PDB file of C-alpha atoms in Angstrom:
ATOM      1  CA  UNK A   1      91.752 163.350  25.930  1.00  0.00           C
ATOM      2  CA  UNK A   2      89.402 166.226  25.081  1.00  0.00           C
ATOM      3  CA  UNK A   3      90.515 169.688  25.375  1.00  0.00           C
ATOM      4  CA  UNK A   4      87.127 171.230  26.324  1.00  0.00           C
ATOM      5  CA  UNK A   5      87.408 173.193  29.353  1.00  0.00           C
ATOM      6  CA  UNK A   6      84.080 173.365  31.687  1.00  0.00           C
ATOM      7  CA  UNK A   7      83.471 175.808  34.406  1.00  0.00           C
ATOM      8  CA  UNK A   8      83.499 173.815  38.193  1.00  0.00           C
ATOM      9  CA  UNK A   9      80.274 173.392  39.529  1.00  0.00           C
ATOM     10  CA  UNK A  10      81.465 173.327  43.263  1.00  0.00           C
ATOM     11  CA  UNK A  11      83.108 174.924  45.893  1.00  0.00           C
ATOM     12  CA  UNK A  12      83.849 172.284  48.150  1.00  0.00           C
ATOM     13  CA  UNK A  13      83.443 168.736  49.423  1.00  0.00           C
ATOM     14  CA  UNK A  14      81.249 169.949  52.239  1.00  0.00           C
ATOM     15  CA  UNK A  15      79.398 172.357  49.799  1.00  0.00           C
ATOM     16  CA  UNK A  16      78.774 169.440  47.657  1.00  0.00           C
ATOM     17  CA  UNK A  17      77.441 167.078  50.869  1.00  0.00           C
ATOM     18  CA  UNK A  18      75.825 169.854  51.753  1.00  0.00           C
ATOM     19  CA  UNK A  19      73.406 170.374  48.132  1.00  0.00           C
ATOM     20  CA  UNK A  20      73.241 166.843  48.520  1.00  0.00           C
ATOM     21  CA  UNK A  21      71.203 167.183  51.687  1.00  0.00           C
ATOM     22  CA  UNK A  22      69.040 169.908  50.054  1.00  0.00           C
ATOM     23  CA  UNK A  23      67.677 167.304  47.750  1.00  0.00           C
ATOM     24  CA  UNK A  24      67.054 164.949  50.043  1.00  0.00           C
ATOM     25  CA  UNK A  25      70.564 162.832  49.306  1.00  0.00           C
ATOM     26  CA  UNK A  26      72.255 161.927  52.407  1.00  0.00           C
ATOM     27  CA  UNK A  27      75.604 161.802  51.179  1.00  0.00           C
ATOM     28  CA  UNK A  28      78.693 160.576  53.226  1.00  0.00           C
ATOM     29  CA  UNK A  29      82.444 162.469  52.721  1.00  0.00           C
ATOM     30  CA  UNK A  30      83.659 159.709  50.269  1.00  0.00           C
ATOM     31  CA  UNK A  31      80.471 160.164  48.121  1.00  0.00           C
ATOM     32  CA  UNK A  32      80.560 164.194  48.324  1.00  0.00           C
ATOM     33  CA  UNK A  33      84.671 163.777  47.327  1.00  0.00           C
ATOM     34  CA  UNK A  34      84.224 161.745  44.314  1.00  0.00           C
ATOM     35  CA  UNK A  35      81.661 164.263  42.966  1.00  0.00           C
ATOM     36  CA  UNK A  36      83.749 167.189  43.873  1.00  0.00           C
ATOM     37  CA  UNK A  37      86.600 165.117  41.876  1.00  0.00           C
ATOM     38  CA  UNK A  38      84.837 163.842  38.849  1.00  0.00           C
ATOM     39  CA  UNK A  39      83.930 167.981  38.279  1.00  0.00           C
ATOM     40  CA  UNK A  40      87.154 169.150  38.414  1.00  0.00           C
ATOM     41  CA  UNK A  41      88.616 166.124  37.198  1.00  0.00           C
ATOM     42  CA  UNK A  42      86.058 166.066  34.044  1.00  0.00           C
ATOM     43  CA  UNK A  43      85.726 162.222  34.903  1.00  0.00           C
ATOM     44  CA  UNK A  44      82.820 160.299  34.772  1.00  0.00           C
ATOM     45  CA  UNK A  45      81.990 158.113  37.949  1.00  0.00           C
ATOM     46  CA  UNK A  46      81.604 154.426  38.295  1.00  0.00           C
ATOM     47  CA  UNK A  47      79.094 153.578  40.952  1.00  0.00           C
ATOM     48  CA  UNK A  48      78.716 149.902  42.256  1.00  0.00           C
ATOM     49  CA  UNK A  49      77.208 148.402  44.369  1.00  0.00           C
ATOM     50  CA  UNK A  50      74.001 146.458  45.513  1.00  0.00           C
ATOM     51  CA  UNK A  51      70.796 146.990  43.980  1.00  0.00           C
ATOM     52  CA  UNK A  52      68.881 149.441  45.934  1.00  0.00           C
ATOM     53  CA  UNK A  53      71.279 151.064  47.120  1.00  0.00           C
ATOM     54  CA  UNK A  54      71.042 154.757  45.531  1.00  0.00           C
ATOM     55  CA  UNK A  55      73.377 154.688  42.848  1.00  0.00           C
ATOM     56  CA  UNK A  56      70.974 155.972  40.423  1.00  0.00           C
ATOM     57  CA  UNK A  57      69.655 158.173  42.595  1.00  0.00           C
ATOM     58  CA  UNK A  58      73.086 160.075  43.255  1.00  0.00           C
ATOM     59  CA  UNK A  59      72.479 161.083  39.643  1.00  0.00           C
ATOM     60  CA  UNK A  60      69.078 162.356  39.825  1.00  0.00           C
ATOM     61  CA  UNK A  61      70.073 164.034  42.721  1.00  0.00           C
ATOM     62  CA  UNK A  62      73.349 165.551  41.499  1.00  0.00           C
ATOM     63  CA  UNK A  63      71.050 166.876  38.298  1.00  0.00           C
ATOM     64  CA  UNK A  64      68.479 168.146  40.583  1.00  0.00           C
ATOM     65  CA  UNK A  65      70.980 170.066  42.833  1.00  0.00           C
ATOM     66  CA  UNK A  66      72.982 172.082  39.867  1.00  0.00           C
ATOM     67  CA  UNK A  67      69.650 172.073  37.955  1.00  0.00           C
ATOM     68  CA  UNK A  68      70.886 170.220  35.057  1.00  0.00           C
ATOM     69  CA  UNK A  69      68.790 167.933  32.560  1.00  0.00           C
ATOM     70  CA  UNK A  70      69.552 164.211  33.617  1.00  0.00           C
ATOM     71  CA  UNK A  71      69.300 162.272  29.858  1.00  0.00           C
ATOM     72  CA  UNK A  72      69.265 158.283  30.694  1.00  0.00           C
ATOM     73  CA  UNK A  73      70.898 155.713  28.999  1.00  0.00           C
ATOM     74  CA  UNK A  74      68.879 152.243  30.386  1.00  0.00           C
ATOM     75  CA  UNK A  75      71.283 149.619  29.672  1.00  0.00           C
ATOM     76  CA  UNK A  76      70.040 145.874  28.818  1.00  0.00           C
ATOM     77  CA  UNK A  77      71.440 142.909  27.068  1.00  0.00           C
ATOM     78  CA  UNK A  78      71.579 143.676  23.289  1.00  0.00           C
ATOM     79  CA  UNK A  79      71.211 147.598  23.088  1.00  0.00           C
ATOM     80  CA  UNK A  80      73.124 148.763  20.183  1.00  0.00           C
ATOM     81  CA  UNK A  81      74.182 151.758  18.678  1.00  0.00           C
ATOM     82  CA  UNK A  82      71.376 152.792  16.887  1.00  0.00           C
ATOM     83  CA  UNK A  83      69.517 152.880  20.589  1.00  0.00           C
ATOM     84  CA  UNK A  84      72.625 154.150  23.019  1.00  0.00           C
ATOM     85  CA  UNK A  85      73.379 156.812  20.115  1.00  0.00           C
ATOM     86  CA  UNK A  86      71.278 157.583  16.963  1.00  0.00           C
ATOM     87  CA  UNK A  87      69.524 155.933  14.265  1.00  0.00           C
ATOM     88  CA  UNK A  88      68.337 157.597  11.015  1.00  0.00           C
ATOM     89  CA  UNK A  89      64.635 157.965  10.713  1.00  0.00           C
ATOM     90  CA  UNK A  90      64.023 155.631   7.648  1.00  0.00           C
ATOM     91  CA  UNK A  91      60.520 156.111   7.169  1.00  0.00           C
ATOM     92  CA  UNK A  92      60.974 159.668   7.075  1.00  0.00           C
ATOM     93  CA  UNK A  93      63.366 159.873   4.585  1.00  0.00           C
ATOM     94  CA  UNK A  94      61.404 157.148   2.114  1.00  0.00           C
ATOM     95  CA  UNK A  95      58.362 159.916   2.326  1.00  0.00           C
ATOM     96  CA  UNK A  96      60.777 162.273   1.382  1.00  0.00           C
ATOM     97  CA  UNK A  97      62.108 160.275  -1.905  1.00  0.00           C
ATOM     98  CA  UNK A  98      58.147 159.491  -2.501  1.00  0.00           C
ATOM     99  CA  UNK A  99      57.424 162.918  -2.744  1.00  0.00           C
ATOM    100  CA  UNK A 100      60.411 164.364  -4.639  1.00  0.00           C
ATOM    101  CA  UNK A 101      60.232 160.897  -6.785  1.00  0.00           C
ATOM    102  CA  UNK A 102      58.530 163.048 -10.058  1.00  0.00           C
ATOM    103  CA  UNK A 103      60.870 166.113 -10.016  1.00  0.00           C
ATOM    104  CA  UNK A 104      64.315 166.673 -11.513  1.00  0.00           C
ATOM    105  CA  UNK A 105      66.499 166.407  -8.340  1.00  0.00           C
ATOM    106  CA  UNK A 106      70.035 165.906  -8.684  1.00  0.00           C
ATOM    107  CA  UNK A 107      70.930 162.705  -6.396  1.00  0.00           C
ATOM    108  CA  UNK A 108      73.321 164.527  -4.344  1.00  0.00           C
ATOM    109  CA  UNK A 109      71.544 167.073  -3.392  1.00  0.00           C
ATOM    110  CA  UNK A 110      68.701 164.645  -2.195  1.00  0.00           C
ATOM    111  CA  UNK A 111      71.240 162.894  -0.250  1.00  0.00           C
ATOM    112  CA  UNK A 112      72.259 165.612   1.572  1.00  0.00           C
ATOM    113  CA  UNK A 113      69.145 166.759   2.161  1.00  0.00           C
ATOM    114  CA  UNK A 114      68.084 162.923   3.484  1.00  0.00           C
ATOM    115  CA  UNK A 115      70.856 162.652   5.950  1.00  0.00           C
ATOM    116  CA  UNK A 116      70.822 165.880   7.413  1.00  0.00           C
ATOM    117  CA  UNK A 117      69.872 167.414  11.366  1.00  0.00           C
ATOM    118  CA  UNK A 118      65.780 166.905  10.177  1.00  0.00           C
ATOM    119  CA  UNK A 119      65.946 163.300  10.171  1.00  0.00           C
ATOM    120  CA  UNK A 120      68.541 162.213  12.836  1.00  0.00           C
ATOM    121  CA  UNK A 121      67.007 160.450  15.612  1.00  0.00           C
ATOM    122  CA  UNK A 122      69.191 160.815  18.640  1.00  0.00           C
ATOM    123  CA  UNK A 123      69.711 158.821  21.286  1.00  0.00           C
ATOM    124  CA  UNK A 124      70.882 158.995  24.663  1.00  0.00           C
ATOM    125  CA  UNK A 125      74.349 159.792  24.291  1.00  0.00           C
ATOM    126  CA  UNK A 126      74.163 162.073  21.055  1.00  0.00           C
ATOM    127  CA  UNK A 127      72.221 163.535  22.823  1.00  0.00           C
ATOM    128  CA  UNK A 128      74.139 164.364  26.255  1.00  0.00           C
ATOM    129  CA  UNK A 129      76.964 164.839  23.451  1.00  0.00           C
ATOM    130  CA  UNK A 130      75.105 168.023  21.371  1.00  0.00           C
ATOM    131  CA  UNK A 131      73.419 168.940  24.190  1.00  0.00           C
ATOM    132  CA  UNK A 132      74.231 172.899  25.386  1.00  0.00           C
ATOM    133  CA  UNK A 133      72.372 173.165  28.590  1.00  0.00           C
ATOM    134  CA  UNK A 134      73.476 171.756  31.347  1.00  0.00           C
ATOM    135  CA  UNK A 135      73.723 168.295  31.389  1.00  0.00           C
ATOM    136  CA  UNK A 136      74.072 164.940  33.734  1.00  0.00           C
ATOM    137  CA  UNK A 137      74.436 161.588  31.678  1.00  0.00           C
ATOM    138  CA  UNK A 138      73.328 158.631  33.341  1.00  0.00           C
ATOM    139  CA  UNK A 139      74.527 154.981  31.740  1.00  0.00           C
ATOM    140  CA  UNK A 140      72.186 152.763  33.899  1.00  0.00           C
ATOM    141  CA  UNK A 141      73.411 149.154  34.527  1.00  0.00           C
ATOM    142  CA  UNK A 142      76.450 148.978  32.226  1.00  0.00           C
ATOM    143  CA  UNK A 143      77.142 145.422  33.110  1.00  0.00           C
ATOM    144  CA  UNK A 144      74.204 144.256  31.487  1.00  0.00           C
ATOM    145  CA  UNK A 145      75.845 145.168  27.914  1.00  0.00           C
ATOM    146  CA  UNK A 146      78.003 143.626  25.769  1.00  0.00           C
ATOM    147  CA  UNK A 147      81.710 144.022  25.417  1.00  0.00           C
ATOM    148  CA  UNK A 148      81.606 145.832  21.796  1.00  0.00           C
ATOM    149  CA  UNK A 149      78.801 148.155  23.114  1.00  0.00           C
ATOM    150  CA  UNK A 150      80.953 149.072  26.643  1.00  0.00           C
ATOM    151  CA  UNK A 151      84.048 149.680  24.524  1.00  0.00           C
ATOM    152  CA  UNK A 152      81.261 152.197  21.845  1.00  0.00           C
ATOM    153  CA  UNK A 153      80.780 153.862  25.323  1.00  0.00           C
ATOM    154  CA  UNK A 154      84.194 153.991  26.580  1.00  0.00           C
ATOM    155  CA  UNK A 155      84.937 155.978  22.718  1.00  0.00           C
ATOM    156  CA  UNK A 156      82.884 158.081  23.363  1.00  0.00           C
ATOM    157  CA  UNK A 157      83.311 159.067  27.716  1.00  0.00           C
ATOM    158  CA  UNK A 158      87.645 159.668  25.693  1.00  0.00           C
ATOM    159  CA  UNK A 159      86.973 162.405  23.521  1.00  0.00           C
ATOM    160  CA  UNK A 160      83.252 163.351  24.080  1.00  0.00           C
ATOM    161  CA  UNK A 161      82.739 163.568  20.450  1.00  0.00           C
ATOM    162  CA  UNK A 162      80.689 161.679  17.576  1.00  0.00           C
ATOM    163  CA  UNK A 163      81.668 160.338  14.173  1.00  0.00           C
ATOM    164  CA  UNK A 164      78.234 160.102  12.137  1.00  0.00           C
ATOM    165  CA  UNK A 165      79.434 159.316   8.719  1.00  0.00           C
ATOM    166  CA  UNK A 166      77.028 161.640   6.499  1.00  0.00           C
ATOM    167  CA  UNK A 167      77.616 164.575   8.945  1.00  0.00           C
ATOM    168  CA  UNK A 168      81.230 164.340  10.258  1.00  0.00           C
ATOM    169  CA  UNK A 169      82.320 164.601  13.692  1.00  0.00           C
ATOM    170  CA  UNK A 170      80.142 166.339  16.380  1.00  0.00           C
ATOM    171  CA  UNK A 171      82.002 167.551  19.072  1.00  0.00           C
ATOM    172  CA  UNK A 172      81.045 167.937  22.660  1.00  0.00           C
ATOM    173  CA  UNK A 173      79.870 171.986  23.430  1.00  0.00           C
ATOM    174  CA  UNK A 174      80.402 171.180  27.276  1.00  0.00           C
ATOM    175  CA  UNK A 175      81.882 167.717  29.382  1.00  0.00           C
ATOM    176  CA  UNK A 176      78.446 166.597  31.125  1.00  0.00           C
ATOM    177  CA  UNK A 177      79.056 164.701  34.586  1.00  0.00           C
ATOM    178  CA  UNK A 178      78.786 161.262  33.722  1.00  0.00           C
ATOM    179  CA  UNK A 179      77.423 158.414  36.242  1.00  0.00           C
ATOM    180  CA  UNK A 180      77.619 154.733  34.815  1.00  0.00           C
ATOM    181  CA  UNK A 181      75.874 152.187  37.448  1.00  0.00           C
ATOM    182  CA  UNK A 182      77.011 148.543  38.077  1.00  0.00           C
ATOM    183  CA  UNK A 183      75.148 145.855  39.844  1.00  0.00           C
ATOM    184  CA  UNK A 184      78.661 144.223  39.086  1.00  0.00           C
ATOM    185  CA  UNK A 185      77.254 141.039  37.651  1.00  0.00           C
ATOM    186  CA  UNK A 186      79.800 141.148  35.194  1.00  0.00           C
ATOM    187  CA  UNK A 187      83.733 142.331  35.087  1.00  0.00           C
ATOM    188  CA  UNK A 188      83.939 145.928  33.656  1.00  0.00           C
ATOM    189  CA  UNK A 189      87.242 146.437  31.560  1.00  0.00           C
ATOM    190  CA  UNK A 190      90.245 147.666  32.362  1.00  0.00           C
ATOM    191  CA  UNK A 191      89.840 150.337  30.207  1.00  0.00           C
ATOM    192  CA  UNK A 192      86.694 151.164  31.143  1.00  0.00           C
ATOM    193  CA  UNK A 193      87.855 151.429  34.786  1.00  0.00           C
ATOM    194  CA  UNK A 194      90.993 153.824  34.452  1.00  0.00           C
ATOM    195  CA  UNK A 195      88.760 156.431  32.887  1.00  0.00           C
ATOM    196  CA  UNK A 196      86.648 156.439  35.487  1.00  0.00           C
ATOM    197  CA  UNK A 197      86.828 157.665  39.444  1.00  0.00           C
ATOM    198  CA  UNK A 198      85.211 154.733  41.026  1.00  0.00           C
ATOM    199  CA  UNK A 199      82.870 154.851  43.782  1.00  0.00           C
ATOM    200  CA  UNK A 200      80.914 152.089  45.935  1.00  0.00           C
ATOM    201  CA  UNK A 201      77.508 152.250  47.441  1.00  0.00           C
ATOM    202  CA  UNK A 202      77.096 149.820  49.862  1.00  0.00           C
ATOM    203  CA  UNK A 203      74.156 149.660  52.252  1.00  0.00           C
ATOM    204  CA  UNK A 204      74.030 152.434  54.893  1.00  0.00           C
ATOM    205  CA  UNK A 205      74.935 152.282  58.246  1.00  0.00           C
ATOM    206  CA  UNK A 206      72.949 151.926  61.334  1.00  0.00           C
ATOM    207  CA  UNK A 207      72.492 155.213  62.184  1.00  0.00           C
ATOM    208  CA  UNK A 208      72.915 156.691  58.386  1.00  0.00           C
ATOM    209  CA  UNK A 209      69.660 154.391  57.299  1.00  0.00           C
ATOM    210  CA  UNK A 210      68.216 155.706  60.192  1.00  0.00           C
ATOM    211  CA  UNK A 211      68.326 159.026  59.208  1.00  0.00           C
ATOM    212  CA  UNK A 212      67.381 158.566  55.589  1.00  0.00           C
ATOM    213  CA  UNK A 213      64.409 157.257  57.240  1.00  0.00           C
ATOM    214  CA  UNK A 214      63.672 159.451  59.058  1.00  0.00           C
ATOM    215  CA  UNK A 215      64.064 162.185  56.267  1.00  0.00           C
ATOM    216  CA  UNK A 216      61.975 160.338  53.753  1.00  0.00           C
ATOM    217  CA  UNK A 217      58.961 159.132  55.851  1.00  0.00           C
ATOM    218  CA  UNK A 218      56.668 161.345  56.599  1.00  0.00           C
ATOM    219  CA  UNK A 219      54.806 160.957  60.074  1.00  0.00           C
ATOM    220  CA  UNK A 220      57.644 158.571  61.688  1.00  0.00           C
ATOM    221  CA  UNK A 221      58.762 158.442  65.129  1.00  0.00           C
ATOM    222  CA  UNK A 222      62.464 158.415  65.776  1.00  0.00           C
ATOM    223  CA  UNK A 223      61.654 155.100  68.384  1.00  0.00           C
ATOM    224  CA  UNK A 224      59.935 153.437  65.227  1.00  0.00           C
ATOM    225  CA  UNK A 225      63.144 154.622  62.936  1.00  0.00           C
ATOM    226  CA  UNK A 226      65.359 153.118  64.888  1.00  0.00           C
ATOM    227  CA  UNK A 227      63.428 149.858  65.085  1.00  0.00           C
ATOM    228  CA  UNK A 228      63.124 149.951  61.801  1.00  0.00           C
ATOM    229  CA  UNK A 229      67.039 150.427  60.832  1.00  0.00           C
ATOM    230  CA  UNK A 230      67.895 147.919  63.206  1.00  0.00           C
ATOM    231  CA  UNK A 231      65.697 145.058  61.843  1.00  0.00           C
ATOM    232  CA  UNK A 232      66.493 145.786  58.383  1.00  0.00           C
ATOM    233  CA  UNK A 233      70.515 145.425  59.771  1.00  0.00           C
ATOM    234  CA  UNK A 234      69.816 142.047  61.270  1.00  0.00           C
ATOM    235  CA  UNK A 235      68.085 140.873  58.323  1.00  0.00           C
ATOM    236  CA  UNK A 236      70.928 142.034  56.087  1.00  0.00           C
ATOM    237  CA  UNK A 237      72.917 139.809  57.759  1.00  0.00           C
ATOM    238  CA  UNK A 238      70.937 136.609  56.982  1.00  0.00           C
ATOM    239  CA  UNK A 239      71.747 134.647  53.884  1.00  0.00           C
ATOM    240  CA  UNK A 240      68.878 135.468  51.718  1.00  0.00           C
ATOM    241  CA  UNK A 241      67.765 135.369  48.268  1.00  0.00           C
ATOM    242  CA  UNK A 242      68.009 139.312  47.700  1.00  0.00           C
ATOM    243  CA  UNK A 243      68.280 141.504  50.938  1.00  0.00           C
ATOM    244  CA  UNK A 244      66.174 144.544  51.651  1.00  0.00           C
ATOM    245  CA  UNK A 245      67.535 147.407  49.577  1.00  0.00           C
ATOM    246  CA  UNK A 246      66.770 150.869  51.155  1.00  0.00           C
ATOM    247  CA  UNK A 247      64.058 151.694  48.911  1.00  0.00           C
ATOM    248  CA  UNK A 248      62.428 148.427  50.356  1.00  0.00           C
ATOM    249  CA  UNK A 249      63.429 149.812  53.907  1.00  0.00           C
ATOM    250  CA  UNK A 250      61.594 152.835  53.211  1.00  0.00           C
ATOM    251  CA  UNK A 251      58.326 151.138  51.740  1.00  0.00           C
ATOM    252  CA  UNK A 252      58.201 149.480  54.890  1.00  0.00           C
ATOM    253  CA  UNK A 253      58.519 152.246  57.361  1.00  0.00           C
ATOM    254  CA  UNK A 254      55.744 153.696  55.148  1.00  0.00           C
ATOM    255  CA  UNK A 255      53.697 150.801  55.639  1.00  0.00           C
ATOM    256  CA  UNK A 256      54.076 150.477  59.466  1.00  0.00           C
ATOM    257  CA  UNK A 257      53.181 154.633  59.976  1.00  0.00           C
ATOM    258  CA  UNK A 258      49.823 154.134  57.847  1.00  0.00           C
ATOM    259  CA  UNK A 259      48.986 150.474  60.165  1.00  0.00           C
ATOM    260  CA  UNK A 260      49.766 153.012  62.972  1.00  0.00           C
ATOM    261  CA  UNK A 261      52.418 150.734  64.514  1.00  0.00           C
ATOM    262  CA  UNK A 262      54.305 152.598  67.090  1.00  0.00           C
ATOM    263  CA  UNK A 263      56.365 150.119  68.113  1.00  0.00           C
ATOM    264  CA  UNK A 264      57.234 146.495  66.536  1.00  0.00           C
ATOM    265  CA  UNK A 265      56.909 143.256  67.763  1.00  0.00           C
ATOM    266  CA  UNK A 266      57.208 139.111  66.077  1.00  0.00           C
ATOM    267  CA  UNK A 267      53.621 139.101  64.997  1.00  0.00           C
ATOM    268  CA  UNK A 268      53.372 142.466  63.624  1.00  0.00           C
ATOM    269  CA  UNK A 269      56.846 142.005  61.507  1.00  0.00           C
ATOM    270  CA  UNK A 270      55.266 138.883  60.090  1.00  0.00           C
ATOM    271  CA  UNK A 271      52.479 140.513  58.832  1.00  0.00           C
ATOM    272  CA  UNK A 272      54.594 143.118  56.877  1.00  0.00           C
ATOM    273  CA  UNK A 273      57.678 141.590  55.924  1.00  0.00           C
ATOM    274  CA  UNK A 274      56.270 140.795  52.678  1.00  0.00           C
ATOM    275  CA  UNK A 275      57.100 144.871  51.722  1.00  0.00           C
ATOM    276  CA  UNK A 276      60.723 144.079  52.879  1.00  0.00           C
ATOM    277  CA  UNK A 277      61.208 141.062  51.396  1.00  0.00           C
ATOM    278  CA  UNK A 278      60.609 139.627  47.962  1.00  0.00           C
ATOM    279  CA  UNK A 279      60.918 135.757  48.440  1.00  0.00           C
ATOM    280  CA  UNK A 280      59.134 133.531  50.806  1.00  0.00           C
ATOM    281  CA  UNK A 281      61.858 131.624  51.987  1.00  0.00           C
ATOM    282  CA  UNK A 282      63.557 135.164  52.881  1.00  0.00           C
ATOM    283  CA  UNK A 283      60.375 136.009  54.772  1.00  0.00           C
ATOM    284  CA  UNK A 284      60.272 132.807  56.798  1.00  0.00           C
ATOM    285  CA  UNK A 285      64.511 133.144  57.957  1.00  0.00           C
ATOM    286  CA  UNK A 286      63.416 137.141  58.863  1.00  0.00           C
ATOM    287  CA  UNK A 287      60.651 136.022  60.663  1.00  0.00           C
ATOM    288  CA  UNK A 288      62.386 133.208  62.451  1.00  0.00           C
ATOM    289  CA  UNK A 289      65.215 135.720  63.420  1.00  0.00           C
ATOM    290  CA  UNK A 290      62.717 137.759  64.854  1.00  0.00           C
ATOM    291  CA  UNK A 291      60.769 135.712  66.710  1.00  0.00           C
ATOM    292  CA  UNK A 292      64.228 134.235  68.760  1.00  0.00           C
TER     293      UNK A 292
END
């Protein structure tokens, strides 16, 4: 465990809901108490949860609130270390050699000179690692990578610190708040999991995705809201293909302000619930829900 101490960003779990509303997050009290926690606690968080759901928004916003630099990590299937933390910049240092090549240089001199700070690439967790501003790391989708790579990352959330071989150890100048997303298509570790507070994001309530509406669309009526938040409920509840995430909720309400729809009926939802929903055999159960 790492020994740096960090300074706690907040006051409070109502403080904390509370900046969360400023940016336009409308957190509930068990997402404002596992942020309040994973500050004081220096833990990162593990968010799952459906797609679409805001997971990797609570990042952005937690960065935008404290005014910290959010530095991604974008997990996929075969990322490696040379993308999730840093890479030597080859071509750079063969220009070097190419230059120097007709001068006396002693070799370890050069070397040192090759693997130094001028030609270290970094990547996202290097770094949110060497970084001395204030920082929020985000490790997007970490059940899309391999078992080596998650245990590289779970190294590294332990001590906060770096082994590159030519340069030694770098350690952490400050413990950045750490968000790691999961669509949980995969089992985490154990490991993994103890180190982290974990948090789930499932879709809003009712009246909670009414509000977020509300907030979000400009121009909306809180009759049309409602509809809205209640259709998207009812369709939730049908055994689709993918279900409406909120973002999709959203791009709908949007849709239905600039048709000028005040109020929705069968016919008009079948005209738009191609925004909602991504699959046509989705659309066809919504509509048929609708129209009963």
């Amino acid at each position: 465990m790492t020994a740096i101490e960090t300074e706690p960003r907040f006051g409070d779990v109502p403080t904390v809901r509370q900046q969360l509303q400023d940016v336009d997050y409308l957190a509930d009290e068990g997402i404002a108490s596992v942020v309040f926690l994973a500050d004081r606690l220096d833990k990162p968080i593990l968010v799952e949860g459906p797609a679409g759901t805001g997971k990797t928004q609570l990042a952005k916003s937690v960065a935008e609130m404290i005014g910290a630099r959010l530095i991604r990590l974008q997990c996929y299937e075969g990322i490696d270390e040379a993308k999730a933390l840093y890479e030597w910049n080859y071509k750079k240092q063969l220009l070097r050699i190419q230059a120097q090549s007709g001068e006396d240089h002693n070799w370890d001199e050069l070397h040192d000179d090759l693997f130094s700070d001028e030609f270290l690439m970094t990547r996202p967790l290097l770094e949110a690692i060497r970084a001395e501003d204030p920082v929020v790391l985000l490790i997007d989708e970490i059940d899309r990578v391999e078992v080596e790579t998650e245990a590289l990352l779970l190294e590294i959330l332990s001590d906060y610190q770096v082994s590159v071989p030519e340069l030694g150890t770098i350690e952490a100048a400050q413990i950045p708040l750490v968000f790691l997303t999961s669509n949980n298509t995969r089992e985490l570790s154990e490991a993994l999991k103890r180190r982290c507070l974990f948090l789930h994001i499932d879709y809003p309530q009712l009246e909670r995705e009414k509000t977020i509406v509300l907030t979000k669309v400009a121009g909306i009526t809180d009759n049309l809201a409602d509809q809205v938040a209640r259709i998207v409920r009812s369709i939730r509840q049908l055994e689709l293909k993918k279900s409406p995430s909120v973002s999709e909720t959203l791009d709908w309400a949007r849709t239905l302000v600039l048709l000028g729809i005040q109020s929705i009926d069968a016919e008009q939802a079948k005209e738009t619930l191609h925004i909602l929903l991504k699959y046509q055999t989705d659309i066809e159960k919504a509509y048929k829900e609708l129209s009963d």
